[in-house]
Tab-separated table of C-alpha atoms in Angstrom:
chain	number	residue	atom	x	y	z
A	27	UNK	CA	-19.371	-12.386	-6.079
A	28	UNK	CA	-17.274	-14.575	-8.369
A	29	UNK	CA	-14.482	-16.552	-6.780
A	30	UNK	CA	-12.330	-15.441	-9.723
A	31	UNK	CA	-11.569	-12.257	-7.823
A	32	UNK	CA	-9.751	-14.291	-5.157
A	33	UNK	CA	-6.195	-14.728	-6.371
A	34	UNK	CA	-3.883	-17.550	-5.513
A	35	UNK	CA	-0.204	-18.300	-5.795
A	36	UNK	CA	0.745	-20.869	-8.409
A	37	UNK	CA	3.566	-23.356	-7.793
A	38	UNK	CA	6.707	-23.167	-9.885
A	39	UNK	CA	7.291	-26.407	-11.800
A	40	UNK	CA	10.699	-28.017	-11.253
A	41	UNK	CA	12.410	-29.573	-14.272
A	42	UNK	CA	14.006	-32.992	-13.845
A	43	UNK	CA	17.002	-34.172	-15.793
A	44	UNK	CA	16.219	-36.451	-18.781
A	45	UNK	CA	15.683	-40.052	-17.804
A	46	UNK	CA	14.735	-39.395	-14.174
A	47	UNK	CA	11.156	-40.586	-13.533
A	48	UNK	CA	8.690	-38.413	-11.633
A	49	UNK	CA	7.286	-39.646	-8.332
A	50	UNK	CA	3.500	-40.143	-7.878
A	51	UNK	CA	3.446	-37.298	-5.343
A	52	UNK	CA	4.880	-34.992	-8.002
A	53	UNK	CA	1.917	-35.731	-10.294
A	54	UNK	CA	-0.403	-34.824	-7.441
A	55	UNK	CA	1.276	-31.457	-6.954
A	56	UNK	CA	0.644	-30.664	-10.603
A	57	UNK	CA	-3.101	-30.872	-9.976
A	58	UNK	CA	-3.266	-28.758	-6.800
A	59	UNK	CA	-2.147	-25.144	-6.377
A	60	UNK	CA	0.534	-24.707	-3.739
A	61	UNK	CA	-1.509	-21.978	-2.062
A	62	UNK	CA	-5.072	-21.031	-2.939
A	63	UNK	CA	-7.584	-18.587	-1.497
A	64	UNK	CA	-11.205	-19.216	-2.471
A	65	UNK	CA	-14.743	-18.942	-1.201
A	66	UNK	CA	-15.918	-22.017	0.677
A	67	UNK	CA	-18.712	-24.375	-0.346
A	68	UNK	CA	-20.992	-26.682	1.674
A	69	UNK	CA	-18.625	-29.517	0.731
A	70	UNK	CA	-15.939	-27.805	2.821
A	71	UNK	CA	-18.116	-27.757	5.952
A	72	UNK	CA	-16.652	-30.858	7.593
A	73	UNK	CA	-13.069	-29.586	7.229
A	74	UNK	CA	-14.137	-26.179	8.541
A	75	UNK	CA	-15.796	-27.674	11.605
A	76	UNK	CA	-12.813	-29.908	12.364
A	77	UNK	CA	-10.533	-26.849	12.586
A	78	UNK	CA	-13.082	-24.768	14.482
A	79	UNK	CA	-13.854	-27.474	17.036
A	80	UNK	CA	-10.191	-27.943	17.896
A	81	UNK	CA	-9.593	-24.186	18.105
A	82	UNK	CA	-12.554	-23.223	20.275
A	83	UNK	CA	-13.979	-26.107	22.303
A	84	UNK	CA	-10.716	-26.752	24.132
A	85	UNK	CA	-10.638	-23.072	25.160
A	86	UNK	CA	-14.250	-22.001	25.710
A	87	UNK	CA	-16.212	-25.244	25.580
A	88	UNK	CA	-18.312	-24.039	22.646
A	89	UNK	CA	-18.001	-23.157	18.942
A	90	UNK	CA	-19.105	-19.954	17.199
A	91	UNK	CA	-20.743	-22.155	14.553
A	92	UNK	CA	-21.661	-25.825	14.616
A	93	UNK	CA	-21.691	-28.095	11.590
A	94	UNK	CA	-25.313	-27.463	10.558
A	95	UNK	CA	-24.811	-23.711	10.935
A	96	UNK	CA	-21.633	-23.837	8.850
A	97	UNK	CA	-23.495	-25.645	6.061
A	98	UNK	CA	-26.343	-23.137	6.427
A	99	UNK	CA	-24.123	-20.101	5.827
A	100	UNK	CA	-22.013	-21.754	3.121
A	101	UNK	CA	-25.226	-22.538	1.251
A	102	UNK	CA	-26.841	-19.103	1.646
A	103	UNK	CA	-23.812	-16.823	1.311
A	104	UNK	CA	-20.610	-18.608	0.236
A	105	UNK	CA	-19.323	-15.302	-1.189
A	106	UNK	CA	-18.937	-14.051	2.389
A	107	UNK	CA	-16.491	-16.817	3.265
A	108	UNK	CA	-12.840	-17.320	2.438
A	109	UNK	CA	-10.647	-20.370	2.869
A	110	UNK	CA	-6.890	-20.754	2.567
A	111	UNK	CA	-5.861	-24.085	1.063
A	112	UNK	CA	-2.345	-25.471	0.802
A	113	UNK	CA	-1.824	-28.520	-1.405
A	114	UNK	CA	-5.618	-28.905	-1.361
A	115	UNK	CA	-5.805	-28.911	2.458
A	116	UNK	CA	-7.801	-26.271	4.322
A	117	UNK	CA	-5.492	-24.485	6.765
A	118	UNK	CA	-7.486	-21.368	7.720
A	119	UNK	CA	-10.902	-19.864	7.065
A	120	UNK	CA	-13.350	-17.043	7.743
A	121	UNK	CA	-17.138	-17.337	7.558
A	122	UNK	CA	-19.446	-14.329	7.428
A	123	UNK	CA	-23.031	-13.362	6.664
A	124	UNK	CA	-24.947	-10.143	6.050
A	125	UNK	CA	-26.588	-8.164	8.842
A	126	UNK	CA	-28.914	-5.160	8.623
A	127	UNK	CA	-28.890	-3.569	12.079
A	128	UNK	CA	-26.488	-1.106	13.701
A	129	UNK	CA	-25.360	-3.554	16.405
A	130	UNK	CA	-25.193	-7.311	16.716
A	131	UNK	CA	-27.981	-9.169	18.500
A	132	UNK	CA	-28.551	-12.790	19.435
A	133	UNK	CA	-30.326	-13.287	16.092
A	134	UNK	CA	-27.213	-12.252	14.178
A	135	UNK	CA	-25.521	-15.489	15.260
A	136	UNK	CA	-27.734	-17.599	13.018
A	137	UNK	CA	-29.302	-15.267	10.422
A	138	UNK	CA	-28.219	-14.084	6.989
A	139	UNK	CA	-30.091	-10.996	5.820
A	140	UNK	CA	-29.465	-10.534	2.078
A	141	UNK	CA	-30.451	-6.867	2.093
A	142	UNK	CA	-27.903	-5.983	4.774
A	143	UNK	CA	-24.877	-3.805	4.125
A	144	UNK	CA	-22.851	-5.115	7.061
A	145	UNK	CA	-20.713	-8.260	6.870
A	146	UNK	CA	-20.800	-10.077	10.198
A	147	UNK	CA	-17.627	-12.120	10.666
A	148	UNK	CA	-18.735	-15.163	12.635
A	149	UNK	CA	-15.449	-16.973	12.934
A	150	UNK	CA	-11.785	-16.881	11.931
A	151	UNK	CA	-9.771	-20.003	12.701
A	152	UNK	CA	-6.408	-21.486	11.738
A	153	UNK	CA	-5.479	-25.176	11.828
A	154	UNK	CA	-3.366	-25.888	14.901
A	155	UNK	CA	-0.324	-27.011	12.895
A	156	UNK	CA	-0.238	-23.683	11.042
A	157	UNK	CA	-0.636	-21.265	13.948
A	158	UNK	CA	1.947	-18.677	14.997
A	159	UNK	CA	2.871	-18.217	11.326
A	160	UNK	CA	0.885	-15.063	10.589
A	161	UNK	CA	-1.716	-16.906	8.556
A	162	UNK	CA	-4.667	-15.402	10.439
A	163	UNK	CA	-3.411	-11.902	9.638
A	164	UNK	CA	-2.860	-12.665	5.957
A	165	UNK	CA	-6.267	-14.292	5.617
A	166	UNK	CA	-8.095	-11.448	7.356
A	167	UNK	CA	-6.377	-8.849	5.166
A	168	UNK	CA	-7.380	-10.720	2.008
A	169	UNK	CA	-10.909	-11.218	3.314
A	170	UNK	CA	-11.405	-7.503	3.982
A	171	UNK	CA	-10.154	-6.713	0.474
A	172	UNK	CA	-12.578	-9.317	-0.859
A	173	UNK	CA	-15.442	-7.656	1.013
A	174	UNK	CA	-14.298	-4.253	-0.233
A	175	UNK	CA	-14.790	-5.420	-3.814
A	176	UNK	CA	-18.501	-6.047	-3.124
A	177	UNK	CA	-20.235	-2.681	-3.641
A	178	UNK	CA	-23.247	-3.430	-1.432
A	179	UNK	CA	-21.150	-4.261	1.639
A	180	UNK	CA	-20.182	-1.073	3.485
A	181	UNK	CA	-18.665	-2.307	6.741
A	182	UNK	CA	-17.597	-5.370	8.698
A	183	UNK	CA	-18.512	-6.190	12.288
A	184	UNK	CA	-17.453	-8.879	14.737
A	185	UNK	CA	-17.349	-9.696	18.420
A	186	UNK	CA	-14.333	-10.984	20.299
A	187	UNK	CA	-12.867	-11.303	23.764
A	188	UNK	CA	-10.945	-8.306	25.060
A	189	UNK	CA	-7.561	-9.976	24.610
A	190	UNK	CA	-8.113	-10.093	20.828
A	191	UNK	CA	-9.143	-6.456	20.390
A	192	UNK	CA	-5.565	-5.235	19.615
A	193	UNK	CA	-5.236	-7.857	16.879
A	194	UNK	CA	-8.343	-6.635	15.046
A	195	UNK	CA	-7.483	-2.969	15.580
A	196	UNK	CA	-4.446	-3.523	13.332
A	197	UNK	CA	-6.857	-4.067	10.435
A	198	UNK	CA	-8.996	-0.974	10.967
A	199	UNK	CA	-11.544	-2.352	13.417
A	200	UNK	CA	-12.505	-0.161	16.359
A	201	UNK	CA	-14.476	-1.024	19.504
A	202	UNK	CA	-18.057	0.258	19.732
A	203	UNK	CA	-18.736	-1.079	23.216
A	204	UNK	CA	-19.731	-4.288	24.965
A	205	UNK	CA	-21.562	-6.754	22.726
A	206	UNK	CA	-25.165	-7.580	23.617
A	207	UNK	CA	-24.370	-11.241	22.980
A	208	UNK	CA	-23.009	-13.468	25.718
A	209	UNK	CA	-22.131	-17.156	25.540
A	210	UNK	CA	-22.344	-18.750	28.953
A	211	UNK	CA	-20.005	-16.781	31.187
A	212	UNK	CA	-18.123	-15.264	28.235
A	213	UNK	CA	-18.573	-11.570	27.437
A	214	UNK	CA	-17.412	-9.883	24.233
A	215	UNK	CA	-16.461	-6.518	22.786
A	216	UNK	CA	-18.119	-5.517	19.523
A	217	UNK	CA	-15.887	-4.052	16.796
A	218	UNK	CA	-16.678	-2.422	13.465
A	219	UNK	CA	-14.601	-1.592	10.397
A	220	UNK	CA	-15.392	0.618	7.406
A	221	UNK	CA	-14.616	-1.134	4.123
A	222	UNK	CA	-14.030	2.053	2.134
A	223	UNK	CA	-10.258	1.990	2.557
A	224	UNK	CA	-10.099	-1.690	1.631
A	225	UNK	CA	-12.228	-1.042	-1.462
A	226	UNK	CA	-9.844	1.741	-2.502
A	227	UNK	CA	-6.816	-0.480	-2.026
A	228	UNK	CA	-8.504	-3.178	-4.075
A	229	UNK	CA	-9.227	-0.803	-6.979
A	230	UNK	CA	-5.661	0.491	-6.962
A	231	UNK	CA	-4.087	-2.944	-6.717
A	232	UNK	CA	-2.469	-4.664	-9.673
A	233	UNK	CA	-3.014	-8.083	-8.081
């Protein structure tokens, strides 16, 4: 999937009065979009892990993906990831891979199965300085539309703690029962989402 289908907002250039010099920081802003959504690459892995580590280890003591696993998925299936960059800085991201079974298993945590029709969302995280601003919601909505534009991907699946179930239900996910995967003492609910409605919205969008 080409990253050209991920749209971004371009900054509006400000005109200075004649004779007023531009600052160095202004030149920098000319080279970086104010807000950009794009698929991630292995070169983004360190920034991804920095955000993920801060978001998860302080809460649960573990990360959904560690640095080698992040690089692994961003090498095999970068088209199933999406990052939100502001002024060139990563502020939020989602990483996924393909899965080919009805329910998630322990293997789904580390495998990408190219023939699968299910996108497994491994992790969604927002940089701590940008939380409580609705960025996770915006990113997830764009990500599901992005998946909906890929004809071979029919649904999305993820696992989360019970307190997060209402958040994902707002985007069309529905619980299918307890997840077979546990991490230490943590238990999860498995949720699925059909991508048909998101594909329809994508086709009918002028964006």
